mmCIF file of C-alpha atoms and ligand atoms in Angstrom:
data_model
loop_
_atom_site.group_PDB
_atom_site.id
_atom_site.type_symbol
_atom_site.label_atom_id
_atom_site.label_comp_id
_atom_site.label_asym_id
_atom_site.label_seq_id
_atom_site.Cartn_x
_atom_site.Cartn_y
_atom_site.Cartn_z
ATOM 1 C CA UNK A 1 0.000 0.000 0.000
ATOM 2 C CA UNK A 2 1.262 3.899 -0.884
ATOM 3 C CA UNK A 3 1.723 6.041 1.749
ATOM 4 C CA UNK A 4 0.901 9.926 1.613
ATOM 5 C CA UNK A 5 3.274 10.266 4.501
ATOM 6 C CA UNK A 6 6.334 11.733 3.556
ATOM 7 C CA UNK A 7 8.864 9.278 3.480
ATOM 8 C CA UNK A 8 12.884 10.027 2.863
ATOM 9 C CA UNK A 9 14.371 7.108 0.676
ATOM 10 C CA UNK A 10 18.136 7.697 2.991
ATOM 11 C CA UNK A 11 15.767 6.650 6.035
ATOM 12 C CA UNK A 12 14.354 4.217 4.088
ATOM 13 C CA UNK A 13 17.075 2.410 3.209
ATOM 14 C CA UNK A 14 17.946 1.743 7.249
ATOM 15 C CA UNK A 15 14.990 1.336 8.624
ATOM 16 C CA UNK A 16 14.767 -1.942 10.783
ATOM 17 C CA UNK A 17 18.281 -2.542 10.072
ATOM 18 C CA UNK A 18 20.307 -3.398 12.972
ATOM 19 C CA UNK A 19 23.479 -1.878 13.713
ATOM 20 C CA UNK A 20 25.999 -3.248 16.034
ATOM 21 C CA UNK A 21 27.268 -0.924 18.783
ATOM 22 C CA UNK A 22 30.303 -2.287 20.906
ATOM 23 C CA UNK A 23 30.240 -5.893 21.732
ATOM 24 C CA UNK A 24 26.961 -6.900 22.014
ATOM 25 C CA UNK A 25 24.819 -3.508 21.433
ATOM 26 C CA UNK A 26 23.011 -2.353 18.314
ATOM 27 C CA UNK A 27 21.113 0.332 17.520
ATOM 28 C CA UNK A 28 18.128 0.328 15.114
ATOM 29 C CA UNK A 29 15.027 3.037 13.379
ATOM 30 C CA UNK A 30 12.058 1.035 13.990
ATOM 31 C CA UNK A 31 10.335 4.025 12.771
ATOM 32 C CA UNK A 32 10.190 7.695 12.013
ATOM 33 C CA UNK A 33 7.585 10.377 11.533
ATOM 34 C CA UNK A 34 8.631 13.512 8.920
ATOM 35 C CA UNK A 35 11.219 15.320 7.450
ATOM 36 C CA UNK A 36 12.594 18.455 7.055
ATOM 37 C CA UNK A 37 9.778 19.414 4.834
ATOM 38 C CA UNK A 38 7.473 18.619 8.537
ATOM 39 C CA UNK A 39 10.071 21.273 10.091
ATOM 40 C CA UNK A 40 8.949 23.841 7.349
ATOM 41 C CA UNK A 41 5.742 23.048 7.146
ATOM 42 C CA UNK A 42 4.800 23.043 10.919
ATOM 43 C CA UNK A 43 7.232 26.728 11.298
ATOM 44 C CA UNK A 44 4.212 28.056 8.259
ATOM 45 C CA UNK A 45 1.651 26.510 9.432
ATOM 46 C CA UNK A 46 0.850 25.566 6.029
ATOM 47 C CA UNK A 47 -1.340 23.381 4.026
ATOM 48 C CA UNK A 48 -0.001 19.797 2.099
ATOM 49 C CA UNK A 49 3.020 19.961 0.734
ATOM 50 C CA UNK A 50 4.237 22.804 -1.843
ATOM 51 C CA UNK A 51 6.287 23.500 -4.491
ATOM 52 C CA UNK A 52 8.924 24.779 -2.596
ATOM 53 C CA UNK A 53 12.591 24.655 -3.466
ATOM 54 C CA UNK A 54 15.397 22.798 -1.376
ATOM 55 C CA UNK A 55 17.586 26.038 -1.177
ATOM 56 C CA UNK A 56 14.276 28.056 0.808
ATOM 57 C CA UNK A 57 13.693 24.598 2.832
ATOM 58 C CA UNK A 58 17.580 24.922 3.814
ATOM 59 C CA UNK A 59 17.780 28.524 4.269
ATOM 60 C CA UNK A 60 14.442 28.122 6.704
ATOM 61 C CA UNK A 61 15.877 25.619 8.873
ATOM 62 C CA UNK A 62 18.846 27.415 8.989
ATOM 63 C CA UNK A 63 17.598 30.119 10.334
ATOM 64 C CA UNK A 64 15.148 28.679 13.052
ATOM 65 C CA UNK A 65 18.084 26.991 14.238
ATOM 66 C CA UNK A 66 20.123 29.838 14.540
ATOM 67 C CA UNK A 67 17.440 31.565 16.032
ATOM 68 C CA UNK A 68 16.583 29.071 18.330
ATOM 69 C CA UNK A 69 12.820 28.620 17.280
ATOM 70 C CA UNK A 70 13.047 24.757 18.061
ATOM 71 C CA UNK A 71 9.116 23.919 18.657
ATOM 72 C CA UNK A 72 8.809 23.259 14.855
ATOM 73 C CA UNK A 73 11.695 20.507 14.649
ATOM 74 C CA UNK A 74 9.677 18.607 17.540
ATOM 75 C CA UNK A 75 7.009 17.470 14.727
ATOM 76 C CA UNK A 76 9.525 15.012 13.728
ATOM 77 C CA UNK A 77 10.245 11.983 15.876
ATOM 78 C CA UNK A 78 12.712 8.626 15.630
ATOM 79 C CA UNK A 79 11.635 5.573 16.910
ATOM 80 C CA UNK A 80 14.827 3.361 17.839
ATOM 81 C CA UNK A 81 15.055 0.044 19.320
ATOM 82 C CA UNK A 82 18.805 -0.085 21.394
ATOM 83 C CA UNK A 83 20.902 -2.257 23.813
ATOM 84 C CA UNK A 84 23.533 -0.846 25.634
ATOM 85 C CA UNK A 85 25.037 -1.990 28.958
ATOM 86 C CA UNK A 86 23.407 -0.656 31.945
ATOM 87 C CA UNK A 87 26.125 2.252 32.840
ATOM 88 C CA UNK A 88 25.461 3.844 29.313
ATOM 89 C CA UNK A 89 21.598 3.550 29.787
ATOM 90 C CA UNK A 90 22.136 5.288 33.293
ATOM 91 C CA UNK A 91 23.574 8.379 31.298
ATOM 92 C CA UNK A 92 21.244 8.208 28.699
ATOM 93 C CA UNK A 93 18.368 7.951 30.719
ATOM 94 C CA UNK A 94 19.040 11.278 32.038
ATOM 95 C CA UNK A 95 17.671 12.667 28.888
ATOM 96 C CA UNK A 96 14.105 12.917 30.323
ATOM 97 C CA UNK A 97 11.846 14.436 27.345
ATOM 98 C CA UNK A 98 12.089 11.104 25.510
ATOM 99 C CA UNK A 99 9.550 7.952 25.993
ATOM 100 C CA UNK A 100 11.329 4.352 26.839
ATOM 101 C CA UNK A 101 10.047 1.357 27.477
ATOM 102 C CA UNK A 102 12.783 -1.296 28.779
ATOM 103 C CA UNK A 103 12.712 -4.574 28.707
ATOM 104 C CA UNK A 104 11.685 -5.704 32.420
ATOM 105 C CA UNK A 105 13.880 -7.692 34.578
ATOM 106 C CA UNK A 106 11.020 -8.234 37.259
ATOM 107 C CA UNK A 107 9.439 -10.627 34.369
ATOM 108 C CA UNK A 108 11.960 -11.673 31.750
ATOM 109 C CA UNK A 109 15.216 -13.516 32.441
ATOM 110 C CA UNK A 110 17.984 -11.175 31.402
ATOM 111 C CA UNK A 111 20.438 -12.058 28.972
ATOM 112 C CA UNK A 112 24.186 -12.492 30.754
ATOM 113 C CA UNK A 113 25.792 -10.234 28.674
ATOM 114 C CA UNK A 114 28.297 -8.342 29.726
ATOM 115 C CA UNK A 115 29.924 -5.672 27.833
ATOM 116 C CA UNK A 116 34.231 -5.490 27.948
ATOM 117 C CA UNK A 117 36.632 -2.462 26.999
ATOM 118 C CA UNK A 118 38.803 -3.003 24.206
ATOM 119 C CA UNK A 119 42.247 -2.671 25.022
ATOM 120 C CA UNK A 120 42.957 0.463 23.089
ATOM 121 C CA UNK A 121 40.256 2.040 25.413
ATOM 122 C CA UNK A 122 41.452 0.918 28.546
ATOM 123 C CA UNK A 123 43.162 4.479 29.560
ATOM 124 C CA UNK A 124 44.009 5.499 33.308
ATOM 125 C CA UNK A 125 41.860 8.345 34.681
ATOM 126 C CA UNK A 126 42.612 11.603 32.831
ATOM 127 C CA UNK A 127 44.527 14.181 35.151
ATOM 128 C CA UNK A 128 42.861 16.935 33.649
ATOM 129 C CA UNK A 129 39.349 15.811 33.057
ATOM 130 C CA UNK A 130 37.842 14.432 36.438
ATOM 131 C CA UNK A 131 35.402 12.780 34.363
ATOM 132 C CA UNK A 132 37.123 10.976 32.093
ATOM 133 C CA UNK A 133 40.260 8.593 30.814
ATOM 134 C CA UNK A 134 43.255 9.888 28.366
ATOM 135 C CA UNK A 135 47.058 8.703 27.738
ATOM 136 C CA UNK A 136 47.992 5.676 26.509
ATOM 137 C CA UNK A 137 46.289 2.085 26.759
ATOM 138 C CA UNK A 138 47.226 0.224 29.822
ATOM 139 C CA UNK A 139 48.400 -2.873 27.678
ATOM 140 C CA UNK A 140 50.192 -4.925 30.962
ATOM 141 C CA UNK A 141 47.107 -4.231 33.253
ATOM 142 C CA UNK A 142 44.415 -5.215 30.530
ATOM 143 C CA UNK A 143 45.155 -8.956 30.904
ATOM 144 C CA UNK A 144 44.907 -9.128 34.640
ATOM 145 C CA UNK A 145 41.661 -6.901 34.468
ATOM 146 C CA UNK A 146 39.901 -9.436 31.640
ATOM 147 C CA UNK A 147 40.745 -12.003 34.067
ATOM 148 C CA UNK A 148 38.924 -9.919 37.050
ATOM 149 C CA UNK A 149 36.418 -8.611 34.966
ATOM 150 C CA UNK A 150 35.634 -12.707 33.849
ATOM 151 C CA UNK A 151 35.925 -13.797 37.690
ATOM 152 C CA UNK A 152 33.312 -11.641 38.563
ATOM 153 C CA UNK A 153 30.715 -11.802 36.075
ATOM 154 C CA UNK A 154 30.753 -15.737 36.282
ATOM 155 C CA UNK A 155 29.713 -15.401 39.968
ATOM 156 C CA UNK A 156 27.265 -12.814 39.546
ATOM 157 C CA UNK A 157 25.871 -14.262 36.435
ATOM 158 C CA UNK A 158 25.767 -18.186 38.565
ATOM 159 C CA UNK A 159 24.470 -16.260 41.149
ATOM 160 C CA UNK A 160 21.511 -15.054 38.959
ATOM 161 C CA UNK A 161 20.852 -18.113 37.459
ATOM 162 C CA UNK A 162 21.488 -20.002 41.304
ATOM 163 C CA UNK A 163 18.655 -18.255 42.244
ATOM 164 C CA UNK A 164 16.401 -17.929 39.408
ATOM 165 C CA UNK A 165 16.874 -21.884 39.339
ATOM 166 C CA UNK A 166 15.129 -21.928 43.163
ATOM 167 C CA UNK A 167 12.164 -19.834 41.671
ATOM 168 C CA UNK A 168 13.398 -16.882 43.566
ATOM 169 C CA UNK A 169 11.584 -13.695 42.676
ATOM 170 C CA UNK A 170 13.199 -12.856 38.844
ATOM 171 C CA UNK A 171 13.224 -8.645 40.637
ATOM 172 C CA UNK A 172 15.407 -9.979 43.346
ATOM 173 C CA UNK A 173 17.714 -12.341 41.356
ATOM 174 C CA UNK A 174 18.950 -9.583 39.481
ATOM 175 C CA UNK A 175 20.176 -7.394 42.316
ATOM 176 C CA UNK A 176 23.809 -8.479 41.741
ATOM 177 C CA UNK A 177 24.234 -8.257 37.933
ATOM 178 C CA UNK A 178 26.981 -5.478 37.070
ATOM 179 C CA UNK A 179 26.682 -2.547 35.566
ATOM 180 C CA UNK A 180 28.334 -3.967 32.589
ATOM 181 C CA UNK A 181 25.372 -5.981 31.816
ATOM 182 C CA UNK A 182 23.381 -5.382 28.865
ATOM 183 C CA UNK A 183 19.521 -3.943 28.998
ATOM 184 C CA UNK A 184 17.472 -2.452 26.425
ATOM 185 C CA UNK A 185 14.638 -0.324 25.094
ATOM 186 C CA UNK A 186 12.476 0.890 22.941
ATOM 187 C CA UNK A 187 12.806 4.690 22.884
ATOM 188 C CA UNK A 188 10.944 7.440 20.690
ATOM 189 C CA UNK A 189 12.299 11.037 20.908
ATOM 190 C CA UNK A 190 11.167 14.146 18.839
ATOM 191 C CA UNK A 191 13.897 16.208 16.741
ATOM 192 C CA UNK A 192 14.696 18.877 19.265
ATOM 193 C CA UNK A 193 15.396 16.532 21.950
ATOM 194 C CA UNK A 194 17.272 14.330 19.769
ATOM 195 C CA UNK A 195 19.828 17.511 19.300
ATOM 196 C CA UNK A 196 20.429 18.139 22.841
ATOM 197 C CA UNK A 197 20.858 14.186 23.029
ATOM 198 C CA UNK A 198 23.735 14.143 20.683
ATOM 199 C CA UNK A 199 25.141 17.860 21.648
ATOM 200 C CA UNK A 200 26.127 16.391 24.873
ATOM 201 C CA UNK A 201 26.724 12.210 23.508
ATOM 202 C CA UNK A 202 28.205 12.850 20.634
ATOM 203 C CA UNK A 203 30.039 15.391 22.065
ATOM 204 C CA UNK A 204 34.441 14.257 22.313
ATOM 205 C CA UNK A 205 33.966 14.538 25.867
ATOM 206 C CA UNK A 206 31.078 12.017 26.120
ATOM 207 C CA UNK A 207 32.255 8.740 28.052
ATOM 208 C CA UNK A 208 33.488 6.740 24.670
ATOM 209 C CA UNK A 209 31.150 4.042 25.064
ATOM 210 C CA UNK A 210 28.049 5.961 25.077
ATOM 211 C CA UNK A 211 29.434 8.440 22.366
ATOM 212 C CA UNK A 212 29.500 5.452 20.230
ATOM 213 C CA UNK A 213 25.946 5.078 20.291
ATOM 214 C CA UNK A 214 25.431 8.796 19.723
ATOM 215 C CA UNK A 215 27.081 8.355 16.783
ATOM 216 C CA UNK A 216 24.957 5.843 15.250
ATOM 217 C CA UNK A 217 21.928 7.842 15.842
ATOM 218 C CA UNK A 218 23.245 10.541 14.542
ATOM 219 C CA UNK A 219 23.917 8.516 11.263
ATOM 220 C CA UNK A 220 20.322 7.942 11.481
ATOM 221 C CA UNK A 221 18.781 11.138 12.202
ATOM 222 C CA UNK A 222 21.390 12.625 9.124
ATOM 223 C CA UNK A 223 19.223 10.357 6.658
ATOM 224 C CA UNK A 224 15.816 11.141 8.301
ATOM 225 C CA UNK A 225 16.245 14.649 8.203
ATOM 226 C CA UNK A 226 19.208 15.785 6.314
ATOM 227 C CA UNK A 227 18.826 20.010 6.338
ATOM 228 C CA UNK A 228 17.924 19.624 9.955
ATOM 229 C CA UNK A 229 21.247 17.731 11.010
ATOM 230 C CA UNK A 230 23.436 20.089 8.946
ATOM 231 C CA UNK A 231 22.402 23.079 10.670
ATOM 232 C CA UNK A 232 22.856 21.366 13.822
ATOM 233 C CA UNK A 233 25.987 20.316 12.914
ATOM 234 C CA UNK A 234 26.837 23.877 11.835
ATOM 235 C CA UNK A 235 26.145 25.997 14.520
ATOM 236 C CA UNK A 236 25.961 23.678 17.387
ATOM 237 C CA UNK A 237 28.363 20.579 17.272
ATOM 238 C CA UNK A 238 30.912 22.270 15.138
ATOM 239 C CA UNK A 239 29.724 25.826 16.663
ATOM 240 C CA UNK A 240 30.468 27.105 20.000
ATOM 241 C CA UNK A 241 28.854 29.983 22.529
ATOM 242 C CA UNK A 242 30.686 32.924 23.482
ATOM 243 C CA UNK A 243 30.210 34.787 27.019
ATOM 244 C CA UNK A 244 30.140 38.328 27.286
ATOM 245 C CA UNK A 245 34.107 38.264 28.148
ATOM 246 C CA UNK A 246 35.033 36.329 25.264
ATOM 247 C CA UNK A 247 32.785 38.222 22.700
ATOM 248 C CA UNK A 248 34.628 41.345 24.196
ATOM 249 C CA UNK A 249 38.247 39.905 24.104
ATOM 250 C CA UNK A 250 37.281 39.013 20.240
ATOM 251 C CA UNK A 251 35.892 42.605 19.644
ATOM 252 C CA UNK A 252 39.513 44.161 20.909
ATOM 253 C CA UNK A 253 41.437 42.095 18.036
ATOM 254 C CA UNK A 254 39.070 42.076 15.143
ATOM 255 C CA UNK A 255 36.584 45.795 14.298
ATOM 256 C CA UNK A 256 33.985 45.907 11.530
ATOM 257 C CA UNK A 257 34.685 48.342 8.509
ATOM 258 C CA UNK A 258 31.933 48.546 6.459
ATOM 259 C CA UNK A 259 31.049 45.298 5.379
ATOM 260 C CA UNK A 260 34.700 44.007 6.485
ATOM 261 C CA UNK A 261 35.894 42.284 9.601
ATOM 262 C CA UNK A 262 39.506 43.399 9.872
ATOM 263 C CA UNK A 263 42.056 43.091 12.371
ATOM 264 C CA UNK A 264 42.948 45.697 14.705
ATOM 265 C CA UNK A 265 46.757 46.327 14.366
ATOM 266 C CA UNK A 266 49.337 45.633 16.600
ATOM 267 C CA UNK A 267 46.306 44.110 19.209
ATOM 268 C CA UNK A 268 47.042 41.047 21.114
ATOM 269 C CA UNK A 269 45.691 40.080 24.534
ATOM 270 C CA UNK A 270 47.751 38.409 27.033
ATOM 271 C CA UNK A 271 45.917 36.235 29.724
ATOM 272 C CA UNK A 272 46.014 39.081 32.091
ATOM 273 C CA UNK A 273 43.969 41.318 29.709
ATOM 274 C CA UNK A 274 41.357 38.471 28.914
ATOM 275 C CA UNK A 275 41.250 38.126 33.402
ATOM 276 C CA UNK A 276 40.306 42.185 33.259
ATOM 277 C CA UNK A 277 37.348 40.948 31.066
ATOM 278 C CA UNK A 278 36.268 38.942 33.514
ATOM 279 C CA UNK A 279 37.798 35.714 32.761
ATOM 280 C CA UNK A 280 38.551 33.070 35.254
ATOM 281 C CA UNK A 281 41.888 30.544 34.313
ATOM 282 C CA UNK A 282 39.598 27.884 33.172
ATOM 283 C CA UNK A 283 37.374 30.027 31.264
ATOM 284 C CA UNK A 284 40.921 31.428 29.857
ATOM 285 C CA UNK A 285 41.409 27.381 28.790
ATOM 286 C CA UNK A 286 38.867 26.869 26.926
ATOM 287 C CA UNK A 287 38.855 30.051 25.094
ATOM 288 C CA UNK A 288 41.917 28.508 23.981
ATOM 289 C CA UNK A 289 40.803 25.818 23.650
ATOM 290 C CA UNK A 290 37.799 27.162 21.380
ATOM 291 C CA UNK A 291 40.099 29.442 19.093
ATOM 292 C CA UNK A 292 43.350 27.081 18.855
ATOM 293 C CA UNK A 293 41.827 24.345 16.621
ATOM 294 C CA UNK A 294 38.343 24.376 14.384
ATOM 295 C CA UNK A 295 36.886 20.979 15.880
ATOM 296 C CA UNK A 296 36.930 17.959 13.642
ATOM 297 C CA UNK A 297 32.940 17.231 12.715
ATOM 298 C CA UNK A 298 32.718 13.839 11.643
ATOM 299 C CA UNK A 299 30.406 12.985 8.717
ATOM 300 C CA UNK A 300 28.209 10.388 11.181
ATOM 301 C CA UNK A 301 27.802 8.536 7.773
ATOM 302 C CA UNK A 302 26.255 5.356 8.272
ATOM 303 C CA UNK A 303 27.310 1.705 6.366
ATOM 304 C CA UNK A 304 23.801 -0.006 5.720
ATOM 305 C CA UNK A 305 26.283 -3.056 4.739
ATOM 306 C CA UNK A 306 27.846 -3.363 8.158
ATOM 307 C CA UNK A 307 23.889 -3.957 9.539
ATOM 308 C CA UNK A 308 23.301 -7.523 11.129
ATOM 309 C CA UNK A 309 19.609 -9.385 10.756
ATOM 310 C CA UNK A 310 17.464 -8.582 14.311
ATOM 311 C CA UNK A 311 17.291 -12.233 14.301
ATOM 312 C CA UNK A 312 21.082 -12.461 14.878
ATOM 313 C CA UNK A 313 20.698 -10.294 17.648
ATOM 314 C CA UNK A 314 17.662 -11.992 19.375
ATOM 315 C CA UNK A 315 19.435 -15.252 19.107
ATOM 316 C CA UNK A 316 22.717 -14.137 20.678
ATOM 317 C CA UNK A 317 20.141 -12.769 23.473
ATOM 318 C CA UNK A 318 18.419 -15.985 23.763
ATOM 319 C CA UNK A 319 21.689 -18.078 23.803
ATOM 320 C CA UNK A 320 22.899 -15.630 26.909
ATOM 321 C CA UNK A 321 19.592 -16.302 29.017
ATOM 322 C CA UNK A 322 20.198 -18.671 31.602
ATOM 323 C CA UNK A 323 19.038 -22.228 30.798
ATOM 324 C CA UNK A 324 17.004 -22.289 33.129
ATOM 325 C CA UNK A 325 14.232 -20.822 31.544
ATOM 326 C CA UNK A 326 14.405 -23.343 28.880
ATOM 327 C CA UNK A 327 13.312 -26.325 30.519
HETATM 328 C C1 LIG B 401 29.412 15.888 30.739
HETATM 329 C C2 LIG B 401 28.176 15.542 31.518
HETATM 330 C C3 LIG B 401 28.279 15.183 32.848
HETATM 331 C C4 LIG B 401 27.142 14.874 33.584
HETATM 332 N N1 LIG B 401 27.268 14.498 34.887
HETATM 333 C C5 LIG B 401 26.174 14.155 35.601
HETATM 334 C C6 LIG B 401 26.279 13.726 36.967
HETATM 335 O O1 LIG B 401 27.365 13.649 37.537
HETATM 336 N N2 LIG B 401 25.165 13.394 37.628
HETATM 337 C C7 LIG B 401 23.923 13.478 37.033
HETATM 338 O O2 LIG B 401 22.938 13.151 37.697
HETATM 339 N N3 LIG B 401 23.786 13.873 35.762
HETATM 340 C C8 LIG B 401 24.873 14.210 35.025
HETATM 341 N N4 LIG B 401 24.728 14.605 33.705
HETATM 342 C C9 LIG B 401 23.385 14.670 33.114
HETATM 343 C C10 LIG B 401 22.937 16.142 32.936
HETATM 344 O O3 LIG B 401 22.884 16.808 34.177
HETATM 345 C C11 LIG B 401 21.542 16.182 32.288
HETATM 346 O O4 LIG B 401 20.607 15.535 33.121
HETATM 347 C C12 LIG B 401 21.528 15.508 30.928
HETATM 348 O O5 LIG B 401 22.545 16.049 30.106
HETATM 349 C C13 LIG B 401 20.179 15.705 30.253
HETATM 350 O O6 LIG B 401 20.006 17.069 29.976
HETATM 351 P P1 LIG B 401 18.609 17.766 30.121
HETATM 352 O O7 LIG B 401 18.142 17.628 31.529
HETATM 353 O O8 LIG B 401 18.767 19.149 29.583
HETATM 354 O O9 LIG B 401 17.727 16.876 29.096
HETATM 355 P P2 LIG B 401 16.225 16.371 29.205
HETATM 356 O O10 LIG B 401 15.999 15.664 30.482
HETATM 357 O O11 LIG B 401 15.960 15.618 27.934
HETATM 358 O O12 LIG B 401 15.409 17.667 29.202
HETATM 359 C C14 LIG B 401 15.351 18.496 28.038
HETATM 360 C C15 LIG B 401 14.998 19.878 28.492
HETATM 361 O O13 LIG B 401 13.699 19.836 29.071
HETATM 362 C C16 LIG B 401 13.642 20.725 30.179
HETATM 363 N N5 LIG B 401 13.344 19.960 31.383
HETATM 364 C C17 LIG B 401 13.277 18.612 31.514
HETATM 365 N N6 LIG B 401 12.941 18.277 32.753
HETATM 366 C C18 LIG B 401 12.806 19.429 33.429
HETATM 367 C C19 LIG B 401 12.475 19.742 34.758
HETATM 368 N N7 LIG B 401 12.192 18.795 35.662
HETATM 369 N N8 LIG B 401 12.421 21.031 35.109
HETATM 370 C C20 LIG B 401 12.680 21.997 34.232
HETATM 371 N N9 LIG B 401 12.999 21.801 32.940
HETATM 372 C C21 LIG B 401 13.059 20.512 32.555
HETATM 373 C C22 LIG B 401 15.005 21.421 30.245
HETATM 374 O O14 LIG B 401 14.960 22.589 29.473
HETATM 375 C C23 LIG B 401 15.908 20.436 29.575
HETATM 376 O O15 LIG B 401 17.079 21.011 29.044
HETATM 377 C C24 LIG B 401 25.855 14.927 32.964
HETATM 378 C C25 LIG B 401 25.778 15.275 31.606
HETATM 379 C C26 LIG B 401 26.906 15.577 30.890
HETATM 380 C C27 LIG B 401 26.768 15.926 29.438
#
């Protein structure tokens, strides 16, 4: 049967594919509702669909973006189906104006899957960045840690099925099971949410392993609504904000002539100037840190060939269940 919906053939093309994310994740558009004709159409208010050109559909978007009129960009949703080990859902969860629905481990047995670091990623903790891991992978500690990592998710995971086995309460057997261990959801989020999402997850300074996801969905949302993603990727992932301070230490340097930016001669600012401005050392850093290098944006392209069948994926679940349930 046709559909008058409007459809994108990029979106299309993905749709209930699977992709794999780490070991044992995926992510996958179950569905999606609009475009970036839907943006346009909702910001006019307008009746059917037009004859309108690309370039006004681009420059439109563009400029609601800019602008910051997001309401219109929440008539288009993503429907995703995902599995990620529990620590990533805990951060992702935090994104609150989204609708999940996770698979429950009060009634199903959960599959003992637990998710493991590569090497390359197993960094000590970053000096600089409280929150996060840098330097070079810890090759000689990686074996040891497998070996930990193994001891203790064969006695949680015998634990869980020790119990499950004497009909204990499914809600209770799972109390042990690490935060490595794999969950997942459905989960349906509108346009505008989806861009704080992936501000902040797709972000470089996004834990690795939830950044990876990010970046699938990105790949996703780029084919569902192409215009939409590039102005995001324009002025917000490749863009930055500038205080007050920093918009005045800019203004000292550079002056508008005319229709010119030029540079004021002779100018330069040490870091004492930029602290009369008002800014504290760290806000000094990352002014540096914003003006040394233009950020890398990545493409977020997406391989349809490197998609796996859902069946594969619901088998390797099934096989990880405890036997138990089999009888
Ligand atoms: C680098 C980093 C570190 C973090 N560290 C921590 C941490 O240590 N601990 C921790 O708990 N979280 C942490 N978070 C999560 C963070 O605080 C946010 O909860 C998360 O980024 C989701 O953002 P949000 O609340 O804007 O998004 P959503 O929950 O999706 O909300 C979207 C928008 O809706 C509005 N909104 C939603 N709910 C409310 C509300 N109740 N009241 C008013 N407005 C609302 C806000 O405008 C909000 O921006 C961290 C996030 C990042 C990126």
């Amino acid at each position: 049967m046709e559909t008058r919906r409007p459809t994108n053939p990029a979106a299309e093309e993905i749709q209930v594919l699977y992709l794999s994310v780490l070991d044992h994740g995926f992510v996958s558009l179950v569905d999606y509702m609009g475009s970036d004709e839907d943006v346009e159409r909702a910001a006019r208010v307008s009746y059917g669909y037009g004859t309108r050109k690309t370039s006004e559909t681009r420059g439109l978007i563009r400029y609601l973006r800019r602008h910051r009129h997001t309401t219109p960009s929440e008539m288009v949703e993503l429907k995703l189906h995902c599995a990620m080990p529990i620590f990533v859902a805990r951060q992702w969860v935090r994104h609150r104006s989204a609708s999940l629905n996770e698979v429950s481990g009060r009634y199903s047995l959960l599959p003992l899957l637990f998710y493991r670091p590569e090497a390359q990623h197993f960094q000590q903790q970053s000096a600089t960045n409280r929150q996060g891991r840098s330097g070079d992978s810890l090759t000689e500690l990686y074996g040891d840690a497998i070996g930990r990592w193994d001891d203790v998710r064969r006695a949680a995971g015998q634990q869980y099925e020790w119990l499950v086995s004497h009909d204990v309460a499914r809600e209770l057997a799972r109390i042990d099971l690490p935060l490595s261990t794999y969950t997942q959801w459905y989960w349906k989020i509108d346009l505008h949410n989806l861009f704080h999402f992936l501000a902040v997850r797709a972000d470089p300074h996004a834990q690795l392993e939830i950044r990876a996801y990010a970046r699938v969905i990105a790949g996703m949302l780029k084919r569902v609504a192409p215009l939409s993603f590039e102005a995001w990727a324009d002025y917000e992932l490749g863009g930055t904000h500038l205080s007050r301070g920093e918009l005045e230490a800019l203004r000292r340097l550079v002056r508008v002539q005319g229709r010119d930016v030029e540079a004021r001669a002779g100018e330069r600012l040490a870091e004492a100037d930029l602290a009369t401005l008002g800014l504290s050392k760290r806000e000094v850093d990352e002014l540096l840190i914003k003006l040394e290098a233009a950020p890398t944006v990545e493409d977020f392209d997406l391989d349809p060939a490197t998609a796996r069948p859902a069946e594969e994926f619901a088998r390797a679940m099934e096989a990880a269940v405890p036997r138990v349930d089999r009888r």
